[in-house]
Amino acid sequence: MLYFALSFLSSLGVVIFSKRSLLFVDNANKPQGFHTKRTPRAGGLGIFLVFLVGGGAHWGLLLGGVVVFLSGFLEDLNRPLSPQKRLFLQSLGALFAISLTPLILKDFAPFFSLPVILALPFSVFMLVGVANAINIIDGFNGLAGGLSLAILGILYWIEPNTWVLALLLGVLGFLVLNFPKGYIFLGDGGAYLLGLVCGAHLMDLALRGVVSVWFGLALMVYPVTEVLFSIARRKLQKQKATLPDALHLHTLLFKALTSKYPNPNALTGFSIVVLNLPFMLASYFWRNHPHWLLVVIALFVGVYLSFYQYLNRKECPCA
C-alpha cells in the first residue's frame, strides 16, 4: 500500500496547494474541457513518483519516462511547449526507452517483418502514438485513469510483476481523488507517462513471446482508434491534426448524457471504461492468437464508428 499512499498523498497535496496557488490549475475554457471549476491537473505527479521509486524498470525506460513525462508536465505547470517541441521530446524519450532497453519490434507474425532500419523508427512511432492516445482520452473523471488501471490489471494478470503492481496502485491512489468528483485531473504528464509505460511493457511481452505482437493494439484499441480517427476527421475538415476540439466519442457521449443524469462527467468516463472491458477481456483470452486479435480490433472499430455516428446524429440531427 506504500505506492497507493505515495500517489494519493501527492495528489492530495496538489489539490490543497492549488487552492492557494494557480500553479497546477487547469483552464476550464478549452474546446475539449467539460468541467466548470478550475481544477488542478497534476495528478500524474504521484504516479511519476511511483514510477521512479517502484523499481523493476530498465534504466533506459526510466530515462525515457522522465523525458516523456516532462514534455507534458510543463503543460500542467502552465508552461506549454509548441506541438513540435513536445513531439520532439516524446520521440526522444521513446527512443531512449526503445534503443537502451531495447524494445525494437521487427516481427509482426504471421503477416510481415521489418528490417531494423525501419523497425526502430516504427517502434518509436508506436510508443509516441500510444502516449498521445492515452492523453487524448483524458477528458472525463475516471476515463484515462480507469482505462489505464484496467490495462495494468490485465498486464499483471498475464505476468505478475511488482513494478506493474506498483504502478497499478499509483493509478488507484490518483483515482480516489479523480473519480467521481474530479478533485484533480491526470494531466498531460501523467497521461503521456502511462501511455509510454503500458506501451513499453506490451512491447516487452511481445518480444519475449509471452503474447502476440498484435495483443497490444487489441488491448489499447480504444485510445488508438480515438487518436487515429481524430486525426483523420480533422484532416477531412482541413484542420490541423493537433488542433483540440469537442468532437471525440467521449465528448459526444457526455453531451448525450448531460440532460438526463446528475453527474454526466463521471458517468461518461465510467461508461466508456465498462464498454471497453469486453474487448479488453477478449484480447486477454486470445492474447496468443493474432488472427482472433485482429477480429477483436475490427469488431471494435466497427462498433466505435457506429456508436460515434449515432451520437453525432443525436447531437446534430441535420448532419
Short mmCIF file of C-alpha atoms in Angstrom, two decimals:
data_model
loop_
_atom_site.label_atom_id
_atom_site.label_comp_id
_atom_site.label_asym_id
_atom_site.label_seq_id
_atom_site.Cartn_x
_atom_site.Cartn_y
_atom_site.Cartn_z
CA MET A 1 0.00 0.00 0.00
CA LEU A 2 3.08 2.28 0.08
CA TYR A 3 2.69 3.17 -3.59
CA PHE A 4 -1.03 3.85 -3.20
CA ALA A 5 -0.28 6.18 -0.28
CA LEU A 6 2.52 7.95 -2.18
CA SER A 7 0.26 8.68 -5.14
CA PHE A 8 -2.77 9.59 -3.05
CA LEU A 9 -0.87 11.93 -0.72
CA SER A 10 0.91 13.58 -3.65
CA SER A 11 -2.41 14.19 -5.40
CA LEU A 12 -3.98 15.44 -2.17
CA GLY A 13 -1.05 17.80 -1.68
CA VAL A 14 -1.51 19.18 -5.20
CA VAL A 15 -5.23 19.73 -4.53
CA ILE A 16 -4.54 21.59 -1.28
CA PHE A 17 -1.67 23.61 -2.73
CA SER A 18 -3.71 24.57 -5.79
CA LYS A 19 -6.39 26.17 -3.65
CA ARG A 20 -3.80 28.79 -2.70
CA SER A 21 -1.92 28.93 -5.97
CA LEU A 22 -2.73 28.73 -9.68
CA LEU A 23 0.41 26.73 -10.47
CA PHE A 24 -1.30 23.45 -11.33
CA VAL A 25 -4.75 24.84 -12.07
CA ASP A 26 -6.40 23.82 -15.32
CA ASN A 27 -8.07 26.30 -17.62
CA ALA A 28 -11.70 25.23 -17.92
CA ASN A 29 -12.31 27.36 -21.01
CA LYS A 30 -10.98 24.96 -23.63
CA PRO A 31 -12.73 23.25 -26.57
CA GLN A 32 -12.17 19.83 -25.01
CA GLY A 33 -12.94 20.98 -21.45
CA PHE A 34 -16.25 19.88 -19.91
CA HIS A 35 -15.75 20.91 -16.31
CA THR A 36 -16.87 24.18 -14.77
CA LYS A 37 -14.39 24.62 -11.90
CA ARG A 38 -10.71 25.47 -12.13
CA THR A 39 -9.15 22.14 -11.22
CA PRO A 40 -5.51 21.07 -10.64
CA ARG A 41 -4.20 18.87 -13.41
CA ALA A 42 -1.07 17.41 -11.86
CA GLY A 43 -2.46 14.05 -10.76
CA GLY A 44 0.26 12.38 -12.78
CA LEU A 45 2.89 13.67 -10.35
CA GLY A 46 2.14 10.96 -7.80
CA ILE A 47 2.17 8.28 -10.50
CA PHE A 48 5.51 9.65 -11.72
CA LEU A 49 6.96 9.34 -8.21
CA VAL A 50 5.77 5.73 -8.05
CA PHE A 51 7.34 5.18 -11.48
CA LEU A 52 10.68 6.42 -10.14
CA VAL A 53 10.76 4.57 -6.81
CA GLY A 54 8.78 1.45 -7.72
CA GLY A 55 11.82 -0.38 -9.06
CA GLY A 56 11.83 -3.03 -11.75
CA ALA A 57 12.18 -0.70 -14.75
CA HIS A 58 15.22 -0.78 -17.01
CA TRP A 59 17.23 2.44 -16.76
CA GLY A 60 16.52 3.14 -20.43
CA LEU A 61 12.79 3.15 -19.75
CA LEU A 62 13.32 5.28 -16.65
CA LEU A 63 15.24 7.86 -18.67
CA GLY A 64 12.67 7.79 -21.45
CA GLY A 65 9.83 8.06 -18.95
CA VAL A 66 11.35 11.15 -17.34
CA VAL A 67 11.69 12.91 -20.70
CA VAL A 68 8.17 11.99 -21.84
CA PHE A 69 6.65 12.98 -18.50
CA LEU A 70 8.36 16.37 -18.59
CA SER A 71 7.07 17.01 -22.12
CA GLY A 72 3.56 17.02 -20.69
CA PHE A 73 4.19 18.18 -17.13
CA LEU A 74 5.37 21.57 -18.42
CA GLU A 75 1.85 21.99 -19.79
CA ASP A 76 0.47 21.05 -16.38
CA LEU A 77 2.66 23.79 -14.91
CA ASN A 78 1.16 26.24 -17.43
CA ARG A 79 4.49 26.34 -19.27
CA PRO A 80 3.31 24.82 -22.56
CA LEU A 81 5.62 23.73 -25.33
CA SER A 82 4.81 24.04 -29.00
CA PRO A 83 3.40 20.82 -30.53
CA GLN A 84 6.66 20.40 -32.45
CA LYS A 85 8.86 20.67 -29.34
CA ARG A 86 6.57 18.36 -27.40
CA LEU A 87 6.64 15.78 -30.18
CA PHE A 88 10.44 16.03 -30.32
CA LEU A 89 10.77 15.35 -26.58
CA GLN A 90 8.30 12.46 -26.76
CA SER A 91 10.20 10.94 -29.68
CA LEU A 92 13.47 11.38 -27.82
CA GLY A 93 12.05 9.73 -24.71
CA ALA A 94 10.61 6.86 -26.72
CA LEU A 95 13.96 6.45 -28.50
CA PHE A 96 15.73 6.18 -25.13
CA ALA A 97 13.24 3.58 -23.93
CA ILE A 98 13.37 1.53 -27.12
CA SER A 99 17.06 1.62 -28.02
CA LEU A 100 18.51 1.32 -24.50
CA THR A 101 16.16 -1.32 -23.13
CA PRO A 102 15.93 -2.49 -26.06
CA LEU A 103 12.35 -2.82 -27.33
CA ILE A 104 12.59 -2.86 -31.11
CA LEU A 105 9.68 -4.72 -32.72
CA LYS A 106 10.58 -6.30 -36.04
CA ASP A 107 8.44 -9.42 -36.33
CA PHE A 108 4.72 -8.84 -36.84
CA ALA A 109 3.92 -12.52 -37.26
CA PRO A 110 2.26 -14.08 -39.10
CA PHE A 111 1.90 -11.20 -41.56
CA PHE A 112 5.18 -9.36 -42.09
CA SER A 113 8.52 -8.38 -40.58
CA LEU A 114 10.56 -5.20 -40.79
CA PRO A 115 14.31 -4.60 -41.27
CA VAL A 116 15.99 -2.89 -38.33
CA ILE A 117 16.36 0.35 -40.26
CA LEU A 118 12.55 0.58 -40.39
CA ALA A 119 11.75 -1.26 -37.16
CA LEU A 120 13.48 1.31 -34.94
CA PRO A 121 11.60 4.43 -36.15
CA PHE A 122 8.36 2.45 -36.37
CA SER A 123 8.76 1.33 -32.74
CA VAL A 124 9.36 4.95 -31.70
CA PHE A 125 6.27 5.97 -33.67
CA MET A 126 4.17 3.33 -31.90
CA LEU A 127 5.25 4.38 -28.41
CA VAL A 128 4.72 8.08 -29.12
CA GLY A 129 1.34 7.24 -30.61
CA VAL A 130 0.23 5.27 -27.54
CA ALA A 131 1.39 8.08 -25.21
CA ASN A 132 -0.71 10.59 -27.15
CA ALA A 133 -3.61 8.16 -27.35
CA ILE A 134 -3.90 8.00 -23.56
CA ASN A 135 -3.68 11.78 -23.39
CA ILE A 136 -6.43 12.32 -25.97
CA ILE A 137 -8.94 10.33 -23.91
CA ASP A 138 -8.05 12.18 -20.70
CA GLY A 139 -11.17 14.32 -20.72
CA PHE A 140 -13.54 13.00 -18.07
CA ASN A 141 -13.40 11.78 -14.50
CA GLY A 142 -12.17 8.19 -14.35
CA LEU A 143 -11.68 7.75 -18.10
CA ALA A 144 -7.92 7.74 -18.74
CA GLY A 145 -7.18 6.62 -15.18
CA GLY A 146 -9.80 3.87 -15.24
CA LEU A 147 -8.70 2.55 -18.61
CA SER A 148 -5.04 2.62 -17.53
CA LEU A 149 -5.99 0.75 -14.36
CA ALA A 150 -7.72 -1.94 -16.44
CA ILE A 151 -4.72 -2.23 -18.79
CA LEU A 152 -2.24 -2.52 -15.91
CA GLY A 153 -4.52 -5.04 -14.20
CA ILE A 154 -4.56 -7.26 -17.29
CA LEU A 155 -0.79 -6.91 -17.68
CA TYR A 156 -0.35 -8.02 -14.07
CA TRP A 157 -2.81 -10.85 -14.67
CA ILE A 158 -0.73 -12.11 -17.58
CA GLU A 159 2.58 -11.90 -15.78
CA PRO A 160 2.66 -10.84 -12.11
CA ASN A 161 5.24 -8.12 -11.71
CA THR A 162 5.91 -5.98 -8.64
CA TRP A 163 6.63 -2.88 -10.73
CA VAL A 164 3.37 -3.18 -12.69
CA LEU A 165 1.57 -3.68 -9.37
CA ALA A 166 3.24 -0.54 -8.00
CA LEU A 167 2.02 1.50 -10.98
CA LEU A 168 -1.45 -0.02 -10.66
CA LEU A 169 -1.60 1.09 -7.01
CA GLY A 170 -0.27 4.50 -8.04
CA VAL A 171 -3.10 4.94 -10.55
CA LEU A 172 -5.59 3.78 -7.93
CA GLY A 173 -4.27 6.37 -5.47
CA PHE A 174 -4.90 9.08 -8.06
CA LEU A 175 -8.36 7.75 -8.97
CA VAL A 176 -9.62 8.12 -5.40
CA LEU A 177 -9.48 11.90 -5.90
CA ASN A 178 -10.33 11.90 -9.61
CA PHE A 179 -13.43 9.71 -9.65
CA PRO A 180 -16.25 10.51 -9.34
CA LYS A 181 -15.89 14.10 -8.10
CA GLY A 182 -12.90 15.20 -10.17
CA TYR A 183 -10.91 17.00 -7.47
CA ILE A 184 -7.81 16.55 -9.65
CA PHE A 185 -7.05 15.59 -13.24
CA LEU A 186 -4.37 13.26 -14.56
CA GLY A 187 -2.76 15.95 -16.70
CA ASP A 188 -0.60 15.65 -19.80
CA GLY A 189 2.45 14.44 -17.90
CA GLY A 190 0.62 11.55 -16.27
CA ALA A 191 -1.21 10.58 -19.45
CA TYR A 192 1.95 10.55 -21.56
CA LEU A 193 3.83 8.56 -18.90
CA LEU A 194 1.12 5.91 -18.54
CA GLY A 195 0.89 5.55 -22.32
CA LEU A 196 4.65 5.10 -22.60
CA VAL A 197 4.87 2.61 -19.72
CA CYS A 198 1.92 0.49 -20.88
CA GLY A 199 3.15 0.52 -24.47
CA ALA A 200 6.71 -0.41 -23.48
CA HIS A 201 5.54 -3.27 -21.26
CA LEU A 202 3.35 -4.64 -24.06
CA MET A 203 6.30 -4.49 -26.45
CA ASP A 204 8.45 -6.34 -23.93
CA LEU A 205 5.85 -9.09 -23.53
CA ALA A 206 5.61 -9.46 -27.32
CA LEU A 207 9.39 -9.60 -27.78
CA ARG A 208 9.65 -12.36 -25.16
CA GLY A 209 6.86 -14.34 -26.85
CA VAL A 210 4.50 -14.10 -23.88
CA VAL A 211 1.81 -12.55 -26.09
CA SER A 212 1.25 -11.93 -29.79
CA VAL A 213 2.64 -8.69 -31.15
CA TRP A 214 -0.96 -7.75 -32.02
CA PHE A 215 -2.13 -8.07 -28.42
CA GLY A 216 -1.01 -4.54 -27.52
CA LEU A 217 -3.06 -2.98 -30.30
CA ALA A 218 -6.11 -5.06 -29.36
CA LEU A 219 -5.81 -4.24 -25.65
CA MET A 220 -5.45 -0.50 -26.29
CA VAL A 221 -7.67 -0.33 -29.34
CA TYR A 222 -9.97 2.36 -27.93
CA PRO A 223 -7.39 5.11 -27.32
CA VAL A 224 -5.54 4.19 -30.54
CA THR A 225 -8.77 4.30 -32.55
CA GLU A 226 -9.69 7.62 -30.95
CA VAL A 227 -6.41 9.29 -31.87
CA LEU A 228 -6.33 7.92 -35.43
CA PHE A 229 -9.98 8.78 -36.06
CA SER A 230 -9.45 12.28 -34.63
CA ILE A 231 -6.51 12.89 -36.98
CA ALA A 232 -8.48 11.62 -39.97
CA ARG A 233 -11.53 13.70 -39.01
CA ARG A 234 -9.51 16.89 -38.69
CA LYS A 235 -7.71 16.27 -41.97
CA LEU A 236 -11.05 15.80 -43.76
CA GLN A 237 -12.20 19.08 -42.23
CA LYS A 238 -8.92 20.68 -43.37
CA GLN A 239 -7.85 21.43 -39.81
CA LYS A 240 -4.53 20.89 -38.07
CA ALA A 241 -4.20 17.38 -36.65
CA THR A 242 -3.01 18.84 -33.32
CA LEU A 243 -5.98 21.22 -33.01
CA PRO A 244 -8.16 20.32 -29.96
CA ASP A 245 -11.89 20.00 -30.44
CA ALA A 246 -15.05 18.72 -28.75
CA LEU A 247 -15.85 16.01 -31.28
CA HIS A 248 -14.36 12.95 -29.60
CA LEU A 249 -16.56 9.97 -28.81
CA HIS A 250 -16.39 10.70 -25.09
CA THR A 251 -17.41 14.33 -25.55
CA LEU A 252 -20.39 13.38 -27.71
CA LEU A 253 -21.46 10.81 -25.12
CA PHE A 254 -21.14 13.45 -22.39
CA LYS A 255 -23.45 15.80 -24.30
CA ALA A 256 -25.98 13.00 -24.76
CA LEU A 257 -25.96 12.24 -21.02
CA THR A 258 -25.97 15.83 -19.77
CA SER A 259 -29.73 16.42 -19.80
CA LYS A 260 -30.60 13.04 -18.24
CA TYR A 261 -28.17 12.40 -15.38
CA PRO A 262 -26.89 14.47 -12.43
CA ASN A 263 -23.18 13.71 -12.90
CA PRO A 264 -22.65 13.13 -16.64
CA ASN A 265 -18.90 13.73 -16.38
CA ALA A 266 -18.19 10.73 -14.15
CA LEU A 267 -20.84 8.65 -15.90
CA THR A 268 -19.17 9.29 -19.25
CA GLY A 269 -15.80 8.04 -18.01
CA PHE A 270 -17.30 5.05 -16.23
CA SER A 271 -19.48 4.06 -19.21
CA ILE A 272 -16.65 4.10 -21.72
CA VAL A 273 -14.37 2.05 -19.47
CA VAL A 274 -17.13 -0.53 -18.92
CA LEU A 275 -17.93 -0.67 -22.65
CA ASN A 276 -14.26 -1.34 -23.36
CA LEU A 277 -13.92 -4.19 -20.86
CA PRO A 278 -15.45 -6.94 -23.07
CA PHE A 279 -12.98 -6.15 -25.86
CA MET A 280 -10.09 -5.99 -23.42
CA LEU A 281 -11.04 -9.33 -21.89
CA ALA A 282 -11.41 -10.87 -25.34
CA SER A 283 -7.91 -9.60 -26.13
CA TYR A 284 -6.61 -11.23 -22.97
CA PHE A 285 -8.13 -14.63 -23.74
CA TRP A 286 -6.83 -14.55 -27.35
CA ARG A 287 -3.53 -12.89 -26.48
CA ASN A 288 -1.54 -15.53 -28.39
CA HIS A 289 -3.83 -15.76 -31.42
CA PRO A 290 -3.08 -12.96 -33.91
CA HIS A 291 -5.99 -13.71 -36.24
CA TRP A 292 -8.55 -13.56 -33.43
CA LEU A 293 -6.92 -10.41 -32.09
CA LEU A 294 -7.41 -8.79 -35.49
CA VAL A 295 -11.06 -9.84 -35.35
CA VAL A 296 -11.39 -8.12 -31.96
CA ILE A 297 -9.76 -4.98 -33.38
CA ALA A 298 -12.00 -4.93 -36.46
CA LEU A 299 -15.12 -5.56 -34.38
CA PHE A 300 -14.24 -2.74 -32.00
CA VAL A 301 -13.59 -0.27 -34.84
CA GLY A 302 -16.97 -1.16 -36.36
CA VAL A 303 -18.76 -0.66 -33.04
CA TYR A 304 -16.87 2.58 -32.40
CA LEU A 305 -17.76 4.09 -35.79
CA SER A 306 -21.40 3.05 -35.48
CA PHE A 307 -21.71 4.47 -31.97
CA TYR A 308 -19.93 7.65 -33.00
CA GLN A 309 -22.27 8.14 -35.96
CA TYR A 310 -25.30 7.57 -33.72
CA LEU A 311 -24.12 10.11 -31.11
CA ASN A 312 -23.13 12.63 -33.77
CA ARG A 313 -26.57 12.45 -35.38
CA LYS A 314 -28.20 12.79 -31.99
CA GLU A 315 -26.14 15.86 -31.25
CA CYS A 316 -26.74 17.38 -34.69
CA PRO A 317 -29.81 15.84 -36.44
CA CYS A 318 -29.12 17.95 -39.51
CA ALA A 319 -25.80 16.15 -40.13
#
